[in-house]
Coordinates of C-alpha atoms and ligand atoms in Angstrom, one line a residue:
M1476 CA 15.5 -16.1 17.0
T1477 CA 12.5 -15.0 14.8
K1478 CA 10.8 -12.0 15.5
I1479 CA 7.3 -10.6 14.9
I1480 CA 7.4 -7.3 12.5
D1481 CA 4.5 -6.5 14.1
G1482 CA 2.9 -3.6 11.8
K1483 CA -0.1 -2.7 13.9
K1484 CA 2.2 -0.9 16.9
I1485 CA 4.6 0.7 14.3
S1486 CA 1.8 2.4 11.9
Q1487 CA 0.2 3.6 15.7
E1488 CA 3.4 5.0 16.6
I1489 CA 3.1 6.3 12.6
K1490 CA -0.4 7.7 13.1
D1491 CA 0.6 9.2 16.4
E1492 CA 3.4 11.1 14.7
L1493 CA 1.2 12.6 12.2
K1494 CA -1.5 13.6 14.6
A1495 CA 1.1 15.6 16.7
K1496 CA 2.2 16.9 13.0
V1497 CA -1.7 17.9 13.0
L1498 CA -1.4 19.9 16.1
S1499 CA 1.7 22.0 15.3
L1500 CA -0.3 22.7 12.0
K1501 CA -3.3 24.1 13.9
A1502 CA -1.1 25.8 16.6
E1503 CA 0.8 27.6 13.8
G1504 CA -2.5 28.4 12.1
K1505 CA -1.5 26.7 8.6
K1506 CA -3.5 24.8 6.3
I1507 CA -4.8 21.2 7.5
P1508 CA -4.9 19.0 4.9
C1509 CA -8.5 17.6 3.7
L1510 CA -8.8 14.2 1.6
A1511 CA -11.6 13.3 -0.8
V1512 CA -12.5 9.6 -0.8
I1513 CA -15.2 8.9 -3.5
Q1514 CA -16.4 5.5 -3.3
V1515 CA -18.9 4.1 -6.4
G1516 CA -21.3 0.8 -5.8
N1517 CA -21.3 -0.4 -2.9
D1518 CA -18.9 -3.1 -2.3
P1519 CA -18.7 -4.6 1.1
A1520 CA -14.9 -4.9 1.3
S1521 CA -15.0 -1.4 -0.5
T1522 CA -17.3 0.3 2.3
V1523 CA -15.0 -1.4 4.9
Y1524 CA -11.5 0.3 3.8
V1525 CA -13.4 3.5 3.0
G1526 CA -14.7 3.3 6.5
N1527 CA -11.2 2.7 7.9
K1528 CA -9.5 5.9 5.9
K1529 CA -12.6 8.1 7.3
K1530 CA -11.6 6.6 10.6
A1531 CA -7.8 7.2 10.4
C1532 CA -8.5 11.0 8.9
E1533 CA -10.8 11.9 12.1
Y1534 CA -7.7 10.4 14.4
I1535 CA -5.1 12.2 12.7
G1536 CA -7.4 15.3 13.0
I1537 CA -7.3 16.2 9.3
G1538 CA -10.4 16.7 7.4
S1539 CA -11.9 14.7 5.0
K1540 CA -15.2 14.6 2.6
S1541 CA -16.8 11.7 1.7
F1542 CA -18.5 10.8 -2.0
E1543 CA -20.7 7.4 -1.8
L1544 CA -22.1 7.2 -5.5
K1545 CA -24.3 4.5 -6.9
E1546 CA -23.0 1.8 -8.7
E1547 CA -24.8 3.0 -11.9
T1548 CA -22.7 6.5 -12.0
T1549 CA -21.4 6.6 -15.3
Q1550 CA -18.1 7.5 -16.1
D1551 CA -18.5 10.7 -17.1
E1552 CA -20.1 11.4 -13.8
L1553 CA -17.1 10.4 -11.6
I1554 CA -15.0 12.4 -14.1
K1555 CA -16.7 15.4 -13.5
L1556 CA -16.5 15.0 -9.3
I1557 CA -13.2 14.3 -10.0
D1558 CA -12.7 17.3 -12.0
E1559 CA -14.6 19.7 -9.5
L1560 CA -12.2 18.1 -6.6
N1561 CA -9.0 18.9 -8.4
N1562 CA -10.3 22.9 -8.6
D1563 CA -11.6 22.7 -4.8
D1564 CA -8.8 24.8 -2.6
E1565 CA -10.4 22.8 0.5
V1566 CA -9.6 19.3 -0.9
T1567 CA -5.5 18.4 -0.5
G1568 CA -5.8 14.2 -1.7
I1569 CA -8.2 12.7 -3.5
L1570 CA -8.8 8.8 -3.7
V1571 CA -11.1 6.8 -5.6
Q1572 CA -11.4 3.2 -3.9
L1573 CA -10.6 0.7 -6.7
P1574 CA -12.0 -1.5 -7.7
V1575 CA -14.8 0.8 -9.7
P1576 CA -17.7 -0.9 -11.5
K1577 CA -17.1 -2.8 -14.7
H1578 CA -18.7 0.0 -17.0
I1579 CA -15.6 2.6 -15.4
D1580 CA -12.1 2.1 -17.4
E1581 CA -9.5 2.7 -14.0
D1582 CA -6.8 3.9 -15.7
T1583 CA -8.9 7.0 -17.4
I1584 CA -10.0 7.8 -13.4
I1585 CA -6.2 7.0 -11.9
R1586 CA -5.5 9.3 -14.7
R1587 CA -7.8 12.0 -14.0
I1588 CA -7.3 12.8 -10.7
S1589 CA -4.2 15.5 -10.5
P1590 CA -1.0 14.8 -9.7
Q1591 CA -0.9 17.2 -7.1
K1592 CA -4.0 15.4 -5.2
D1593 CA -2.8 11.7 -6.2
V1594 CA -2.7 10.4 -2.4
D1595 CA -2.5 6.5 -3.6
G1596 CA 0.6 7.2 -6.0
F1597 CA -1.1 5.5 -8.7
H1598 CA -0.9 8.3 -11.3
P1599 CA 1.5 7.8 -14.2
M1600 CA 3.1 11.1 -13.1
S1601 CA 3.7 9.9 -9.0
V1602 CA 5.1 6.6 -10.5
G1603 CA 7.3 8.0 -13.1
A1604 CA 8.6 10.7 -10.4
L1605 CA 9.3 7.5 -7.9
L1606 CA 11.2 5.7 -11.0
I1607 CA 13.6 8.9 -11.3
G1608 CA 14.0 9.7 -7.5
E1609 CA 11.9 13.0 -8.5
D1610 CA 9.9 14.1 -5.2
G1611 CA 5.7 12.7 -5.8
F1612 CA 3.5 11.0 -4.1
L1613 CA 5.0 7.1 -3.2
S1614 CA 2.2 4.3 -3.2
C1615 CA 1.2 3.3 0.4
T1616 CA 1.4 -0.5 0.4
P1617 CA 5.1 -0.4 -0.5
Q1618 CA 6.3 2.5 1.4
G1619 CA 4.8 0.6 4.6
V1620 CA 7.0 -2.1 3.9
I1621 CA 10.0 0.2 3.5
Q1622 CA 9.0 1.5 7.0
L1623 CA 8.2 -1.7 8.8
L1624 CA 11.8 -2.5 7.8
K1625 CA 13.5 0.7 8.7
R1626 CA 11.9 1.4 12.0
S1627 CA 12.7 -2.6 12.6
N1628 CA 16.5 -1.8 12.2
I1629 CA 16.5 -3.9 9.3
S1630 CA 19.1 -2.5 7.1
I1631 CA 18.5 -2.6 2.8
E1632 CA 21.7 -1.3 1.7
G1633 CA 23.8 -4.1 -0.3
K1634 CA 21.0 -7.1 0.6
E1635 CA 19.8 -9.6 -1.8
C1636 CA 16.3 -8.4 -1.8
V1637 CA 13.4 -10.2 -4.0
V1638 CA 10.1 -9.2 -4.9
I1639 CA 7.4 -11.8 -6.1
G1640 CA 4.5 -9.6 -7.8
R1641 CA 5.4 -7.0 -10.7
S1642 CA 1.5 -5.1 -9.9
N1643 CA 1.8 -1.4 -10.7
I1644 CA 0.6 -1.1 -7.1
V1645 CA 2.6 -3.5 -5.3
G1646 CA 5.1 -5.2 -7.0
K1647 CA 6.7 -2.8 -9.4
P1648 CA 6.7 0.2 -6.4
M1649 CA 8.4 -2.0 -4.1
A1650 CA 11.3 -2.6 -6.4
V1651 CA 12.7 0.8 -6.9
L1652 CA 11.8 1.7 -3.2
L1653 CA 14.2 -0.8 -2.1
L1654 CA 16.6 -0.1 -5.3
R1655 CA 16.6 3.3 -4.0
E1656 CA 17.4 2.4 -0.5
N1657 CA 20.3 0.4 -2.2
G1658 CA 19.2 -3.3 -1.7
T1659 CA 20.5 -5.2 -5.0
V1660 CA 16.5 -6.1 -6.2
T1661 CA 15.5 -9.0 -8.1
V1662 CA 11.7 -8.5 -9.4
C1663 CA 9.7 -12.2 -9.8
H1664 CA 6.8 -13.1 -11.4
S1665 CA 4.5 -15.7 -12.8
K1666 CA 6.7 -16.4 -15.5
T1667 CA 9.7 -16.6 -13.5
A1668 CA 12.1 -20.1 -14.0
N1669 CA 13.6 -21.6 -10.9
L1670 CA 11.4 -19.2 -8.5
K1671 CA 12.2 -21.7 -5.6
E1672 CA 16.0 -21.1 -6.2
V1673 CA 16.0 -17.3 -7.2
C1674 CA 13.6 -16.1 -3.6
K1675 CA 16.6 -18.6 -1.8
R1676 CA 19.0 -15.8 -2.7
A1677 CA 16.5 -13.4 -0.8
D1678 CA 18.1 -11.6 2.7
I1679 CA 14.7 -9.9 2.2
L1680 CA 11.7 -11.6 0.9
V1681 CA 8.9 -9.7 -0.1
V1682 CA 6.0 -11.5 -2.0
A1683 CA 2.9 -10.1 -3.3
I1684 CA 1.4 -13.0 -5.4
G1685 CA -2.1 -13.0 -4.6
K1686 CA -2.1 -16.9 -3.4
P1687 CA -3.1 -18.3 -0.2
K1688 CA 0.3 -19.6 1.3
M1689 CA 1.8 -20.0 -1.4
I1690 CA 5.5 -19.5 0.0
N1691 CA 6.4 -22.3 2.0
S1692 CA 10.1 -22.8 3.4
E1693 CA 11.6 -24.5 0.3
Y1694 CA 11.5 -20.4 -0.9
V1695 CA 12.9 -18.9 2.2
K1696 CA 17.1 -19.1 2.8
E1697 CA 17.8 -19.5 6.6
G1698 CA 17.5 -16.5 8.7
A1699 CA 16.2 -14.4 6.3
C1700 CA 13.5 -11.7 6.6
V1701 CA 10.2 -12.5 4.9
I1702 CA 7.5 -9.5 4.3
D1703 CA 4.2 -11.1 3.4
V1704 CA 2.2 -8.6 1.8
G1705 CA -1.1 -10.4 1.0
I1706 CA -4.4 -10.7 2.4
H1707 CA -6.7 -13.4 1.8
R1708 CA -9.7 -14.7 3.9
M1709 CA -10.2 -18.2 4.4
E1710 CA -13.4 -20.6 4.4
N1711 CA -13.0 -20.2 8.5
N1712 CA -13.1 -16.8 7.9
K1713 CA -10.0 -15.8 9.3
L1714 CA -7.2 -13.7 7.2
C1715 CA -3.8 -15.5 5.4
G1716 CA -1.0 -14.3 3.7
D1717 CA 0.6 -15.4 0.6
V1718 CA 3.1 -16.7 3.0
D1719 CA 2.6 -20.3 4.7
Y1720 CA 3.6 -18.6 8.1
D1721 CA 3.4 -21.6 10.5
D1722 CA 5.9 -23.3 8.2
V1723 CA 8.2 -20.0 7.0
A1724 CA 8.5 -18.6 10.4
P1725 CA 10.9 -20.4 12.3
H1726 CA 13.3 -20.5 9.5
T1727 CA 13.5 -16.5 9.3
S1728 CA 15.1 -13.8 11.4
Y1729 CA 12.0 -11.7 10.7
I1730 CA 8.6 -12.1 9.6
T1731 CA 5.6 -9.9 9.3
P1732 CA 2.3 -11.5 10.2
V1733 CA -1.4 -11.4 8.7
P1734 CA -3.3 -9.8 9.7
G1735 CA -1.2 -7.6 11.6
G1736 CA 1.9 -7.1 9.4
V1737 CA 2.0 -5.0 6.3
G1738 CA -2.1 -4.2 6.0
P1739 CA -2.1 -1.8 8.9
M1740 CA 0.6 0.3 7.1
T1741 CA -1.5 0.9 4.1
I1742 CA -3.5 3.2 5.6
A1743 CA -0.4 4.8 7.8
M1744 CA 0.9 6.0 4.7
L1745 CA -2.3 7.2 3.1
M1746 CA -2.4 9.8 6.2
S1747 CA 1.3 10.4 5.7
N1748 CA 0.7 11.3 1.8
C1749 CA -1.8 13.6 3.3
L1750 CA 0.1 15.4 5.1
K1751 CA 3.1 15.0 2.7
D1752 CA 3.2 18.8 1.7
A1753 CA 1.6 20.4 4.7
Ligands
LIG1812 P1 -1.7 -8.9 -8.2 O1 -2.6 -9.4 -8.8 O2 -2.2 -7.5 -9.4 O3 -0.2 -9.2 -9.0 C1 0.2 -10.7 -8.3 C2 2.0 -10.8 -9.0 O4 2.0 -11.8 -8.5 C3 2.2 -10.9 -10.5 O5 2.8 -9.9 -11.0 C4 1.5 -12.0 -10.6 O6 2.7 -12.5 -12.4 C5 2.7 -12.4 -10.0 N1 2.4 -14.1 -9.7 C6 1.2 -15.0 -9.8 N2 1.1 -15.7 -9.6 C7 2.5 -16.2 -9.4 C8 3.5 -17.7 -9.4 N3 2.5 -18.6 -8.8 N4 5.0 -17.2 -9.4 C9 5.1 -16.4 -9.5 N5 4.1 -15.3 -9.5 C10 3.4 -15.4 -9.8 O7 -1.7 -8.7 -7.3 P2 -1.6 -7.4 -6.1 O8 0.1 -6.9 -6.4 O9 -2.2 -6.4 -6.3 O10 -1.7 -7.9 -4.9 C11 -0.9 -8.9 -4.2 C12 -0.9 -9.5 -3.1 O11 -0.9 -8.3 -1.7 C13 -2.6 -9.8 -2.9 O12 -2.8 -10.6 -1.9 C14 -3.5 -9.1 -2.5 O13 -4.8 -8.8 -1.8 C15 -2.5 -8.2 -1.5 N6 -2.3 -6.6 -1.4 C16 -2.4 -6.0 -0.3 C17 -2.3 -5.2 0.2 C18 -2.3 -4.5 1.9 O14 -2.7 -3.4 2.6 N7 -1.8 -5.2 2.7 C19 -2.7 -4.0 -0.8 C20 -2.4 -4.3 -1.8 C21 -2.7 -5.8 -2.4 P3 2.4 -12.0 -13.5 O15 2.8 -10.4 -13.8 O16 3.2 -12.5 -14.5 O17 1.1 -12.5 -14.0

């Protein structure tokens, strides 16, 4: 019997736990975290993401500061704002909504955020800490996948884990986190030979390729757990993932739907990062 992993429910549980933590911080008179969110330009998808992040801050009871900069903002102006926020003691987390306009270099911006306030976990210091198993901010989406597995009582230790995708924000940190949980991890990408055969070995298959419905049942071992990170809006305006859900689901023990699987976890883990050192 296939079990559908309910990311909406699990993310709500996490947000409620964080809300309770904030209440106890308040009761103890401790400092309440504050997230600064910077958006450059007005890409509609980014506006929705930024709005959801602000709402989540409100829900769990932490502070948020919002900076909506115009599209023409120069890289130097953005850097100046980041520097100010790095030095602002009230602000404990800084997030620049990606993508930034083309005239701004994303890597320069990511590196400018203080690693102590890097709640997205994208700074090379955060990534390096993850790799060598030191304390640091973890990238939100892969961290959300680990929570989905743990809170669904799916053990990772000793399992064959296959990650499709090697991006810096999903695939690579995902592989390292599964390794940290004692999975046996294989990472696939666009140059992987025999992708189907490699995927068929997986007890846990994490798909982050950015190709709508590419993974069908031919890639999946009977009884595997399939986590679909992909998110795409189809022509009929509905959302789908990188996995062909209807074809794959009957062959799995556990599967995440799109929407309502990995997606809601990303913001929950961002909130968790905001409270990491509180
Ligand atoms: P990227 O485009 O940065 O990376 C895609 C990866 O997939 C690359 O490593 C690429 O390989 C690999 N790939 C592409 N085509 C194939 C193929 N035919 N066979 C095998 N591997 C392939 O994407 P992201 O990692 O940023 O995102 C992946 C998906 O997750 C997207 O759908 C995105 O929208 C979604 N996403 C969802 C989030 C959420 O909160 N739910 C958050 C972030 C992303 P190579 O390196 O060789 O090019």
